[in-house]
Amino acid sequence: MKLQGRAALITGAGSGIGRATAELFASEGAGVAILDRDASAAGATASAISATGAEAHPVVADVSSSEEISHAVASATRLLGRLDIVYNNAGVGSTGSVVDATEEDWDRCFAVNAKGTYLTSQAAIPHLEAAGGGSIINQASVAALVGIQGFAAYCAAKGAVVSLTRAMAIDLAPMGIRVNALCPGTVYTPLMEPLMRERGGGSIERGLEITAAKYPIGRLGTPVEIANAALFLASDAASFVTGTVFTVDGGMTAQ
Ligand SMILES: NC(=O)c1ccc[n+]([C@@H]2O[C@H](COP(=O)([O-])OP(=O)(O)OC[C@H]3O[C@@H](n4cnc5c(N)ncnc54)[C@H](O)[C@@H]3O)[C@@H](O)[C@H]2O)c1
């Protein structure tokens, strides 16, 4: 029970890594707010967690809208009674190199991945401070650390998340709020489908094989392996950890 009595807001928790993290945090004693722009996905995650007897509330908002996210963070805090942990996990992919990525893709990628992290954190900080401090985890990616072919806007937006994390860690340390970036390697979720299909010349299976070969560990990651890293950063076990970039990638960026 590493998060007993804590309250956590997880964005993009209707699917993939966010859902696995919400389930893990709840099993470790936290009350969780399941924020997603997809109402039925948020509801499904919250119902599955509530069925285990843990506290979970679905909250619907688009993290790139300052109005929606400020209401959603306030409502999540009211429902949970406090706020100690924020996992800025919601994100979207984008395919295309700098030659062919569209301006629309670039703007959407930055609006959700980078601006969404800033807006959600800004709305949450007064509540974290009121709780006496807390932990913010910003979901970056190995795409922030190395170039990935055909993924230009995504690499740039996740790079922005890493830089924002360092600035936030310094600004928020006096408030007792730790801020860290998490850089997962590839985990097969709905977000990765377009990239896998493109990489596999139309075959997702082939794309997955080609991708796994880039990983020294010989396979992709799983959502729960990323959730375990988020759990460490959220918990008191990481009480002296702030401003860091925590890579969980089966050795991909060590090459
Ligand atoms: N899957 C990977 O290989 C991988 C690797 C590195 C980093 N990441 C990052 O991890 C995070 C989660 O990815 P995933 O693979 O679990 O994706 P996913 O597509 O399975 O889940 C993302 C969730 O975020 C929600 N979402 C998207 N835009 C939103 C918005 N504007 N407001 C609120 N909710 C929104 C979606 O509805 C979805 O439920 C993303 O930030 C992604 O960039 C994923």
Coordinates of C-alpha atoms and ligand atoms in Angstrom, one line a residue:
M1 CA 0.0 0.0 0.0
K2 CA 2.5 2.6 -1.2
L3 CA -0.1 5.3 -1.8
Q4 CA -2.5 4.7 1.1
G5 CA -4.6 7.8 1.7
R6 CA -3.3 9.7 -1.4
A7 CA -5.4 11.1 -4.1
A8 CA -4.2 10.9 -7.7
L9 CA -5.4 12.5 -11.0
I10 CA -4.3 10.6 -14.1
T11 CA -5.0 12.2 -17.5
G12 CA -5.6 9.9 -20.5
A13 CA -6.6 7.1 -18.1
G14 CA -9.3 5.7 -20.3
S15 CA -6.7 3.6 -22.2
G16 CA -3.2 2.1 -22.4
I17 CA -0.6 3.3 -19.9
G18 CA -2.9 5.7 -18.1
R19 CA -5.5 3.0 -17.4
A20 CA -2.8 0.5 -16.2
T21 CA -1.4 3.2 -13.9
A22 CA -4.9 4.1 -12.5
E23 CA -5.4 0.4 -11.7
L24 CA -2.0 0.1 -10.1
F25 CA -2.3 3.3 -8.0
A26 CA -5.8 2.3 -6.8
S27 CA -4.5 -1.2 -5.8
E28 CA -1.8 0.6 -3.8
G29 CA -4.4 2.5 -1.8
A30 CA -4.9 5.8 -3.7
G31 CA -8.2 7.3 -4.7
V32 CA -8.0 8.1 -8.4
A33 CA -9.6 10.5 -10.8
I34 CA -9.8 9.1 -14.3
L35 CA -9.5 12.0 -16.7
D36 CA -10.0 11.5 -20.4
R37 CA -11.6 13.3 -23.3
D38 CA -13.4 10.0 -24.1
A39 CA -16.3 9.8 -21.7
S40 CA -17.0 6.1 -22.3
A41 CA -13.3 5.1 -21.8
A42 CA -13.1 7.1 -18.6
G43 CA -16.3 5.5 -17.4
A44 CA -15.0 2.0 -18.2
T45 CA -11.7 2.4 -16.3
A46 CA -13.5 4.0 -13.3
S47 CA -16.1 1.2 -13.2
A48 CA -13.4 -1.5 -13.4
I49 CA -11.5 0.1 -10.5
S50 CA -14.7 0.7 -8.4
A51 CA -15.6 -2.9 -8.8
T52 CA -12.5 -3.8 -6.8
G53 CA -13.7 -1.7 -3.9
A54 CA -11.3 1.2 -4.6
E55 CA -12.3 4.8 -5.1
A56 CA -12.3 6.0 -8.7
H57 CA -14.2 8.9 -10.4
P58 CA -14.4 9.5 -14.2
V59 CA -13.8 13.1 -15.2
V60 CA -14.2 14.2 -18.8
A61 CA -12.1 17.0 -20.3
D62 CA -9.8 17.8 -23.1
V63 CA -6.4 18.7 -21.5
S64 CA -5.7 21.2 -24.3
S65 CA -8.6 23.4 -23.2
S66 CA -7.8 25.7 -20.3
E67 CA -11.5 26.1 -19.4
E68 CA -12.3 22.4 -19.5
I69 CA -9.2 21.4 -17.6
S70 CA -9.5 23.9 -14.8
H71 CA -13.1 22.8 -14.1
A72 CA -12.1 19.1 -14.4
V73 CA -9.1 19.5 -11.9
A74 CA -11.4 21.3 -9.4
S75 CA -14.1 18.7 -9.7
A76 CA -11.6 15.8 -9.4
T77 CA -10.1 17.4 -6.2
R78 CA -13.6 17.9 -4.8
L79 CA -14.6 14.3 -5.5
L80 CA -11.4 12.9 -4.0
G81 CA -11.3 15.4 -1.1
R82 CA -7.6 16.4 -1.8
L83 CA -5.0 16.1 -4.5
D84 CA -1.4 14.7 -4.0
I85 CA -0.4 13.2 -7.3
V86 CA -0.9 14.3 -11.0
Y87 CA 0.2 12.1 -13.9
N88 CA 0.2 14.2 -17.0
N89 CA -0.1 11.1 -19.3
A90 CA -2.7 12.1 -21.9
G91 CA -1.0 12.4 -25.3
V92 CA -1.5 12.0 -29.0
G93 CA 0.9 10.7 -31.7
S94 CA 1.6 12.2 -35.0
T95 CA 3.2 10.7 -38.1
G96 CA 5.3 12.5 -40.7
S97 CA 8.8 13.9 -41.0
V98 CA 9.5 17.6 -41.1
V99 CA 9.0 17.4 -44.9
D100 CA 5.5 16.1 -44.8
A101 CA 4.0 16.6 -41.3
T102 CA 1.1 19.1 -41.6
E103 CA 0.8 22.3 -39.6
E104 CA -2.4 20.9 -38.2
D105 CA -0.7 17.8 -36.9
W106 CA 2.1 19.9 -35.4
D107 CA -0.4 22.1 -33.6
R108 CA -2.5 19.2 -32.2
C109 CA 0.6 17.4 -31.0
F110 CA 1.9 20.4 -29.1
A111 CA -1.6 21.3 -27.8
V112 CA -2.2 18.0 -26.2
N113 CA 1.3 16.7 -25.2
A114 CA 3.0 20.0 -24.2
K115 CA 0.3 22.6 -23.6
G116 CA -1.9 20.0 -21.9
T117 CA 0.9 19.2 -19.4
Y118 CA 1.3 22.9 -18.6
L119 CA -2.5 23.6 -18.3
T120 CA -3.2 20.6 -16.1
S121 CA -0.2 21.3 -13.8
Q122 CA -1.2 25.0 -13.5
A123 CA -4.7 24.0 -12.5
A124 CA -3.5 21.4 -10.0
I125 CA -0.7 23.3 -8.3
P126 CA -2.9 25.2 -5.7
H127 CA -4.5 21.9 -4.7
L128 CA -1.2 20.1 -4.4
E129 CA 0.1 23.0 -2.3
A130 CA -3.0 22.9 -0.1
A131 CA -2.2 19.2 0.5
G132 CA 1.3 20.1 1.7
G133 CA 3.1 19.2 -1.5
G134 CA 2.9 16.3 -3.9
S135 CA 4.3 14.7 -7.0
I136 CA 3.7 15.6 -10.7
I137 CA 4.8 13.1 -13.3
N138 CA 5.0 14.3 -16.9
Q139 CA 4.7 11.7 -19.6
A140 CA 7.5 12.3 -22.2
S141 CA 8.9 9.5 -24.3
V142 CA 12.2 8.1 -25.7
A143 CA 11.2 10.3 -28.7
A144 CA 12.3 13.2 -26.5
L145 CA 15.8 11.7 -26.2
V146 CA 16.6 10.3 -29.7
G147 CA 15.2 11.1 -33.2
I148 CA 12.6 8.7 -34.4
Q149 CA 12.1 8.5 -38.2
G150 CA 8.7 9.9 -39.4
F151 CA 7.7 11.2 -36.0
A152 CA 9.0 14.9 -36.1
A153 CA 6.2 16.8 -34.3
Y154 CA 5.9 14.1 -31.6
C155 CA 9.7 14.1 -30.9
A156 CA 9.6 17.9 -30.6
A157 CA 6.5 18.0 -28.4
K158 CA 7.9 15.4 -26.0
G159 CA 11.3 17.3 -25.9
A160 CA 9.3 20.3 -24.8
V161 CA 7.7 18.1 -22.0
V162 CA 11.2 17.2 -20.7
S163 CA 12.4 20.9 -20.7
L164 CA 9.1 22.0 -19.0
T165 CA 9.7 19.3 -16.4
R166 CA 13.1 20.7 -15.4
A167 CA 11.7 24.2 -15.2
M168 CA 8.7 23.1 -13.1
A169 CA 10.9 21.1 -10.7
I170 CA 12.9 24.2 -9.9
D171 CA 9.8 26.5 -9.6
L172 CA 7.8 24.0 -7.5
A173 CA 10.5 22.6 -5.1
P174 CA 9.8 25.4 -2.5
M175 CA 6.2 24.2 -2.4
G176 CA 7.2 20.6 -1.7
I177 CA 6.0 19.5 -5.1
R178 CA 8.4 17.1 -7.0
V179 CA 8.2 17.0 -10.8
N180 CA 9.7 14.3 -12.9
A181 CA 9.5 13.2 -16.6
L182 CA 9.0 9.6 -17.6
C183 CA 10.3 8.4 -20.9
P184 CA 8.8 5.1 -22.0
G185 CA 10.0 3.1 -24.9
T186 CA 7.5 1.6 -27.2
V187 CA 4.4 0.0 -25.6
Y188 CA 1.8 -1.4 -27.9
T189 CA -1.4 0.6 -27.3
P190 CA -4.0 2.3 -29.7
L191 CA -1.6 5.3 -29.9
M192 CA 1.1 3.3 -31.6
E193 CA -1.1 1.6 -34.2
P194 CA -0.6 4.2 -37.0
L195 CA 3.2 4.1 -36.5
M196 CA 3.4 0.3 -36.4
R197 CA 1.3 0.1 -39.6
E198 CA 3.4 2.6 -41.4
R199 CA 6.7 1.0 -40.2
G200 CA 5.4 -2.4 -41.3
G201 CA 4.4 -1.3 -44.7
G202 CA 0.7 -1.8 -43.9
S203 CA 1.2 -4.7 -41.5
I204 CA 1.0 -3.9 -37.8
E205 CA 2.5 -7.4 -36.9
R206 CA 5.6 -6.6 -39.1
G207 CA 5.8 -3.1 -37.6
L208 CA 5.9 -4.6 -34.1
E209 CA 8.6 -7.1 -35.2
I210 CA 10.8 -4.3 -36.7
T211 CA 10.3 -2.2 -33.6
A212 CA 11.1 -5.0 -31.1
A213 CA 14.4 -5.5 -32.9
K214 CA 15.4 -2.0 -31.9
Y215 CA 15.2 -3.0 -28.2
P216 CA 18.2 -4.8 -26.6
I217 CA 15.8 -6.5 -24.3
G218 CA 14.2 -8.0 -27.4
R219 CA 10.6 -6.9 -26.9
L220 CA 8.3 -4.0 -26.4
G221 CA 7.3 -2.7 -23.0
T222 CA 3.9 -3.3 -21.3
P223 CA 1.6 -0.7 -19.8
V224 CA 2.1 -2.1 -16.3
E225 CA 5.9 -1.8 -16.6
I226 CA 5.5 2.0 -17.2
A227 CA 2.9 2.2 -14.4
N228 CA 5.4 0.7 -12.0
A229 CA 7.9 3.5 -12.8
A230 CA 5.1 6.1 -12.3
L231 CA 4.3 4.4 -8.9
F232 CA 7.9 4.9 -7.8
L233 CA 7.9 8.6 -8.8
A234 CA 4.5 9.1 -7.1
S235 CA 5.5 7.4 -3.9
D236 CA 7.5 8.5 -0.9
A237 CA 10.3 6.1 -2.1
A238 CA 11.1 9.0 -4.5
S239 CA 11.1 11.7 -1.8
F240 CA 14.6 13.1 -3.0
V241 CA 13.8 12.7 -6.7
T242 CA 12.9 15.8 -8.7
G243 CA 13.7 17.3 -12.0
T244 CA 14.9 14.0 -13.4
V245 CA 14.2 12.2 -16.6
F246 CA 13.4 8.6 -15.9
T247 CA 13.8 6.3 -18.9
V248 CA 12.0 3.0 -19.0
D249 CA 12.9 1.6 -22.4
G250 CA 14.5 -1.9 -22.3
G251 CA 17.8 -0.3 -23.2
M252 CA 16.7 1.3 -26.4
T253 CA 18.4 4.7 -25.8
A254 CA 21.6 3.0 -24.3
Q255 CA 22.8 2.0 -27.7
Ligands
LIG1 N1 2.6 3.6 -26.2 C1 3.8 4.0 -26.3 O1 4.7 3.3 -26.9 C2 4.3 5.3 -25.7 C3 5.7 5.5 -25.6 C4 6.2 6.6 -25.0 C5 5.3 7.6 -24.5 N2 4.0 7.3 -24.6 C6 3.1 8.3 -24.1 O2 2.2 7.7 -23.1 C7 1.0 8.4 -23.0 C8 -0.1 7.4 -23.1 O3 0.0 6.7 -24.3 P1 -0.8 5.4 -24.6 O4 0.1 4.6 -25.5 O5 -1.3 4.8 -23.3 O6 -2.0 5.9 -25.5 P2 -3.5 5.5 -25.6 O7 -3.9 6.1 -26.9 O8 -3.8 4.1 -25.3 O9 -4.2 6.4 -24.5 C9 -4.2 7.8 -24.5 C10 -5.5 8.3 -23.8 O10 -5.4 9.7 -23.8 C11 -6.6 10.2 -24.1 N3 -6.5 11.6 -24.7 C12 -5.9 11.9 -25.8 N4 -6.0 13.2 -26.0 C13 -6.6 13.7 -24.9 C14 -6.9 15.0 -24.6 N5 -6.7 16.1 -25.4 N6 -7.5 15.2 -23.4 C15 -7.8 14.2 -22.6 N7 -7.5 12.9 -22.9 C16 -6.9 12.7 -24.1 C17 -7.2 9.3 -25.1 O11 -8.7 9.4 -25.2 C18 -6.8 7.9 -24.5 O12 -7.7 7.4 -23.7 C19 1.0 9.5 -24.1 O13 1.4 10.7 -23.6 C20 2.1 8.9 -25.1 O14 2.6 9.9 -25.9 C21 3.4 6.2 -25.2

